[in-house]
């Protein structure tokens, strides 16, 4: 079974600084997707960034980028120029790209605090 | 595109009562997923539908739980004879079986069983 581990229950960063959230996963599959989702307090979860395992190039979305190390099964999220609105719970998630059930397997999350 | 909506947003019930939650996916999304999120944990998959067909159920979904998606539109999740261990956030997500299949989540229904 696939597992996703986020070893940092909480992180904090100063506004305008950079922070990196860690994620490792375990799978025997070679073709899959990885995601970072953001869940602000009392608001719905939204997709921050996704990475296809077959792509060597790391995904980027504006201030958000990932460091995908397939051999190490590591998928970290870097947030540059942190803003107060980035404060949220961040979940790393895995999805096998085969089969028909595209269910997501989530880590336990990292609570990010942004200090002004 | 009005997003995924869920009702009610909060539900408090007494142990042994039945509860039903509703999820309205993004229109034309043919896949709908239910997840459960307990305190301090990430969401865990419960079940999913493609159109009106329920295609997979997690072992987490005991026989007290039932989900439907009549006509492939909205979905309901019913919990019979609720237990305190059912207290959690119930999340719904929908996606389109084309392209990247990004799952869009609703705001969730928070259930508290007393």
CSV table of C-alpha atoms in Angstrom, one decimal:
chain,number,residue,atom,x,y,z
A,1,UNK,CA,0.0,0.0,0.0
A,2,UNK,CA,1.1,3.5,-0.7
A,3,UNK,CA,2.0,5.8,2.2
A,4,UNK,CA,2.8,9.5,2.5
A,5,UNK,CA,4.8,10.9,5.3
A,6,UNK,CA,5.1,14.5,6.4
A,7,UNK,CA,7.6,14.7,9.2
A,8,UNK,CA,7.0,18.3,10.1
A,9,UNK,CA,3.7,18.8,12.0
A,10,UNK,CA,4.3,22.5,12.2
A,11,UNK,CA,6.5,25.1,10.5
A,12,UNK,CA,6.7,28.9,10.7
A,13,UNK,CA,8.2,31.5,8.4
A,14,UNK,CA,8.6,35.2,8.4
A,15,UNK,CA,6.7,37.2,5.8
A,16,UNK,CA,8.7,37.5,2.6
A,17,UNK,CA,11.0,34.7,3.5
A,18,UNK,CA,11.3,31.2,2.0
A,19,UNK,CA,10.1,28.0,3.6
A,20,UNK,CA,10.4,24.3,2.5
A,21,UNK,CA,7.9,21.7,3.6
A,22,UNK,CA,9.0,18.0,3.4
A,23,UNK,CA,7.2,15.0,2.1
A,24,UNK,CA,8.3,11.4,1.5
A,25,UNK,CA,6.2,8.6,0.1
A,26,UNK,CA,6.4,4.9,-0.4
A,27,UNK,CA,5.2,3.1,-3.5
A,28,UNK,CA,6.2,0.2,-5.7
A,29,UNK,CA,4.6,1.9,-8.8
A,30,UNK,CA,6.7,3.8,-11.3
A,31,UNK,CA,3.9,5.9,-12.8
A,32,UNK,CA,2.0,8.2,-10.4
A,33,UNK,CA,1.2,11.8,-9.5
A,34,UNK,CA,2.2,13.9,-6.5
A,35,UNK,CA,0.3,16.9,-5.2
A,36,UNK,CA,0.4,19.6,-2.6
A,37,UNK,CA,-2.9,20.8,-1.3
A,38,UNK,CA,-3.5,23.8,0.9
A,39,UNK,CA,-6.3,23.8,3.5
A,40,UNK,CA,-6.8,27.3,5.1
A,41,UNK,CA,-8.6,27.4,8.4
A,42,UNK,CA,-12.3,26.7,8.0
A,43,UNK,CA,-12.0,26.8,4.2
A,44,UNK,CA,-11.9,24.2,1.5
A,45,UNK,CA,-8.8,22.4,0.3
A,46,UNK,CA,-7.3,23.7,-2.9
A,47,UNK,CA,-4.6,22.4,-5.2
A,48,UNK,CA,-1.3,24.2,-5.0
A,49,UNK,CA,0.9,22.2,-7.4
A,50,UNK,CA,1.1,18.8,-9.0
A,51,UNK,CA,4.0,16.7,-10.4
A,52,UNK,CA,3.9,13.8,-12.8
A,53,UNK,CA,6.4,11.1,-11.9
A,54,UNK,CA,7.5,10.6,-15.4
A,55,UNK,CA,8.6,14.3,-15.7
A,56,UNK,CA,12.1,15.0,-14.6
A,57,UNK,CA,11.5,18.8,-14.5
A,58,UNK,CA,10.3,20.1,-11.2
A,59,UNK,CA,6.9,21.8,-11.3
A,60,UNK,CA,6.5,25.5,-10.5
A,61,UNK,CA,3.5,27.7,-9.9
A,62,UNK,CA,4.4,31.3,-9.3
A,63,UNK,CA,5.9,31.4,-5.8
A,64,UNK,CA,5.5,27.6,-5.3
A,65,UNK,CA,7.9,25.1,-6.5
A,66,UNK,CA,8.7,21.5,-5.8
A,67,UNK,CA,11.9,19.4,-5.5
A,68,UNK,CA,11.0,16.0,-6.8
A,69,UNK,CA,13.6,13.3,-6.1
A,70,UNK,CA,12.1,10.1,-7.6
A,71,UNK,CA,14.8,7.7,-6.5
A,72,UNK,CA,14.7,9.0,-2.9
A,73,UNK,CA,10.9,9.2,-3.0
A,74,UNK,CA,11.0,12.7,-1.8
A,75,UNK,CA,8.7,15.6,-2.8
A,76,UNK,CA,9.2,18.9,-1.0
A,77,UNK,CA,7.4,22.2,-1.5
A,78,UNK,CA,9.2,25.5,-1.5
A,79,UNK,CA,7.2,28.7,-0.9
A,80,UNK,CA,9.1,31.8,-1.8
A,81,UNK,CA,8.3,35.3,-0.7
A,82,UNK,CA,5.8,34.0,1.9
A,83,UNK,CA,2.7,35.9,2.4
A,84,UNK,CA,0.2,36.1,5.3
A,85,UNK,CA,-2.3,34.3,3.0
A,86,UNK,CA,-0.1,31.3,2.8
A,87,UNK,CA,-0.8,30.4,6.4
A,88,UNK,CA,-2.7,27.1,6.2
A,89,UNK,CA,-2.4,23.3,6.6
A,90,UNK,CA,-0.5,21.8,3.7
A,91,UNK,CA,-1.1,18.2,2.7
A,92,UNK,CA,1.1,16.2,0.4
A,93,UNK,CA,-0.8,13.6,-1.6
A,94,UNK,CA,-0.1,10.7,-3.9
A,95,UNK,CA,-2.1,9.2,-6.7
A,96,UNK,CA,-1.4,6.1,-8.8
A,97,UNK,CA,-1.9,6.9,-12.4
A,98,UNK,CA,-3.0,3.4,-13.5
A,99,UNK,CA,-6.3,1.7,-12.8
A,100,UNK,CA,-9.6,3.5,-12.6
A,101,UNK,CA,-9.7,4.7,-9.0
A,102,UNK,CA,-7.9,8.0,-8.8
A,103,UNK,CA,-8.1,8.2,-5.0
A,104,UNK,CA,-5.7,10.4,-3.3
A,105,UNK,CA,-3.5,9.2,-0.4
A,106,UNK,CA,-2.6,12.0,1.9
A,107,UNK,CA,0.0,12.7,4.5
A,108,UNK,CA,-0.9,14.0,8.0
A,109,UNK,CA,-0.2,17.6,7.0
A,110,UNK,CA,2.1,20.4,8.0
A,111,UNK,CA,0.6,23.5,9.7
A,112,UNK,CA,2.3,26.6,8.3
A,113,UNK,CA,2.3,29.8,10.3
A,114,UNK,CA,3.4,33.1,8.6
A,115,UNK,CA,4.7,35.7,11.0
A,116,UNK,CA,4.4,39.4,10.0
B,1,UNK,CA,-18.4,27.1,-12.1
B,2,UNK,CA,-19.7,27.4,-8.6
B,3,UNK,CA,-17.4,24.8,-7.0
B,4,UNK,CA,-18.3,21.8,-4.9
B,5,UNK,CA,-20.8,22.5,-2.2
B,6,UNK,CA,-21.7,20.4,0.8
B,7,UNK,CA,-24.6,20.5,3.2
B,8,UNK,CA,-24.9,20.8,6.1
B,9,UNK,CA,-21.6,22.4,7.0
B,10,UNK,CA,-21.9,21.3,10.6
B,11,UNK,CA,-23.9,18.5,12.3
B,12,UNK,CA,-24.3,17.6,15.9
B,13,UNK,CA,-26.1,14.4,16.7
B,14,UNK,CA,-26.5,11.9,19.5
B,15,UNK,CA,-25.1,8.5,19.4
B,16,UNK,CA,-27.4,6.0,17.7
B,17,UNK,CA,-29.0,8.6,15.4
B,18,UNK,CA,-28.9,8.5,11.6
B,19,UNK,CA,-27.4,11.4,9.7
B,20,UNK,CA,-27.2,12.2,6.0
B,21,UNK,CA,-24.9,14.5,4.2
B,22,UNK,CA,-25.2,16.0,0.7
B,23,UNK,CA,-22.5,16.8,-1.9
B,24,UNK,CA,-23.2,18.8,-5.1
B,25,UNK,CA,-20.2,18.5,-7.4
B,26,UNK,CA,-19.1,20.8,-10.1
B,27,UNK,CA,-21.6,20.5,-12.9
B,28,UNK,CA,-20.5,18.0,-15.6
B,29,UNK,CA,-17.9,16.4,-13.3
B,30,UNK,CA,-18.5,12.7,-13.7
B,31,UNK,CA,-16.4,11.5,-10.8
B,32,UNK,CA,-17.2,12.1,-7.2
B,33,UNK,CA,-15.2,11.1,-4.1
B,34,UNK,CA,-15.9,11.0,-0.4
B,35,UNK,CA,-13.1,11.3,2.1
B,36,UNK,CA,-13.0,11.4,5.9
B,37,UNK,CA,-10.6,13.6,7.9
B,38,UNK,CA,-10.2,13.2,11.6
B,39,UNK,CA,-8.3,15.6,13.9
B,40,UNK,CA,-4.6,15.7,13.2
B,41,UNK,CA,-4.9,13.4,10.1
B,42,UNK,CA,-5.0,13.9,6.4
B,43,UNK,CA,-8.2,12.9,4.5
B,44,UNK,CA,-8.7,9.2,4.0
B,45,UNK,CA,-10.6,7.8,1.0
B,46,UNK,CA,-14.0,6.3,1.6
B,47,UNK,CA,-15.7,5.7,-1.7
B,48,UNK,CA,-16.0,7.0,-5.2
B,49,UNK,CA,-18.6,7.2,-8.1
B,50,UNK,CA,-18.2,7.5,-11.8
B,51,UNK,CA,-21.5,8.9,-12.9
B,52,UNK,CA,-24.1,7.0,-10.9
B,53,UNK,CA,-22.0,3.9,-10.3
B,54,UNK,CA,-20.3,3.3,-7.0
B,55,UNK,CA,-17.1,1.7,-8.1
B,56,UNK,CA,-15.0,1.2,-5.0
B,57,UNK,CA,-15.5,1.4,-1.3
B,58,UNK,CA,-12.7,1.5,1.3
B,59,UNK,CA,-12.6,-0.9,4.2
B,60,UNK,CA,-13.2,2.2,6.4
B,61,UNK,CA,-16.7,2.3,5.1
B,62,UNK,CA,-18.5,-0.1,7.5
B,63,UNK,CA,-22.0,-1.4,6.7
B,64,UNK,CA,-23.4,1.5,8.7
B,65,UNK,CA,-22.3,3.8,5.9
B,66,UNK,CA,-24.1,4.0,2.6
B,67,UNK,CA,-23.5,6.4,-0.3
B,68,UNK,CA,-25.6,7.1,-3.4
B,69,UNK,CA,-25.4,9.2,-6.5
B,70,UNK,CA,-28.7,9.0,-8.2
B,71,UNK,CA,-28.6,10.2,-11.9
B,72,UNK,CA,-24.9,10.9,-11.6
B,73,UNK,CA,-25.5,14.4,-10.1
B,74,UNK,CA,-25.4,15.1,-6.4
B,75,UNK,CA,-24.4,12.4,-3.9
B,76,UNK,CA,-25.5,11.6,-0.3
B,77,UNK,CA,-23.6,9.9,2.4
B,78,UNK,CA,-25.7,8.3,5.2
B,79,UNK,CA,-24.4,7.0,8.5
B,80,UNK,CA,-26.8,4.8,10.4
B,81,UNK,CA,-26.6,4.3,14.2
B,82,UNK,CA,-23.8,6.8,14.6
B,83,UNK,CA,-21.0,6.2,17.0
B,84,UNK,CA,-18.6,8.6,18.7
B,85,UNK,CA,-15.8,7.3,16.5
B,86,UNK,CA,-17.7,8.7,13.5
B,87,UNK,CA,-17.0,12.2,14.6
B,88,UNK,CA,-14.9,13.7,11.8
B,89,UNK,CA,-14.9,16.1,8.8
B,90,UNK,CA,-16.5,14.5,5.7
B,91,UNK,CA,-15.1,15.8,2.5
B,92,UNK,CA,-16.4,15.5,-1.0
B,93,UNK,CA,-14.4,16.1,-4.2
B,94,UNK,CA,-15.3,15.9,-7.8
B,95,UNK,CA,-13.3,15.6,-11.0
B,96,UNK,CA,-13.7,15.2,-14.8
B,97,UNK,CA,-12.5,12.1,-16.5
B,98,UNK,CA,-10.5,13.9,-19.0
B,99,UNK,CA,-7.1,15.6,-18.9
B,100,UNK,CA,-5.5,16.0,-15.6
B,101,UNK,CA,-8.4,14.9,-13.4
B,102,UNK,CA,-7.7,17.4,-10.7
B,103,UNK,CA,-9.9,16.8,-7.7
B,104,UNK,CA,-11.8,19.8,-6.5
B,105,UNK,CA,-12.9,19.7,-2.9
B,106,UNK,CA,-15.9,21.0,-1.1
B,107,UNK,CA,-15.8,22.8,2.3
B,108,UNK,CA,-16.7,19.6,4.1
B,109,UNK,CA,-19.3,18.6,6.7
B,110,UNK,CA,-18.1,18.5,10.3
B,111,UNK,CA,-19.9,15.8,12.3
B,112,UNK,CA,-19.9,15.6,16.1
B,113,UNK,CA,-21.5,12.6,17.7
B,114,UNK,CA,-22.3,13.1,21.4
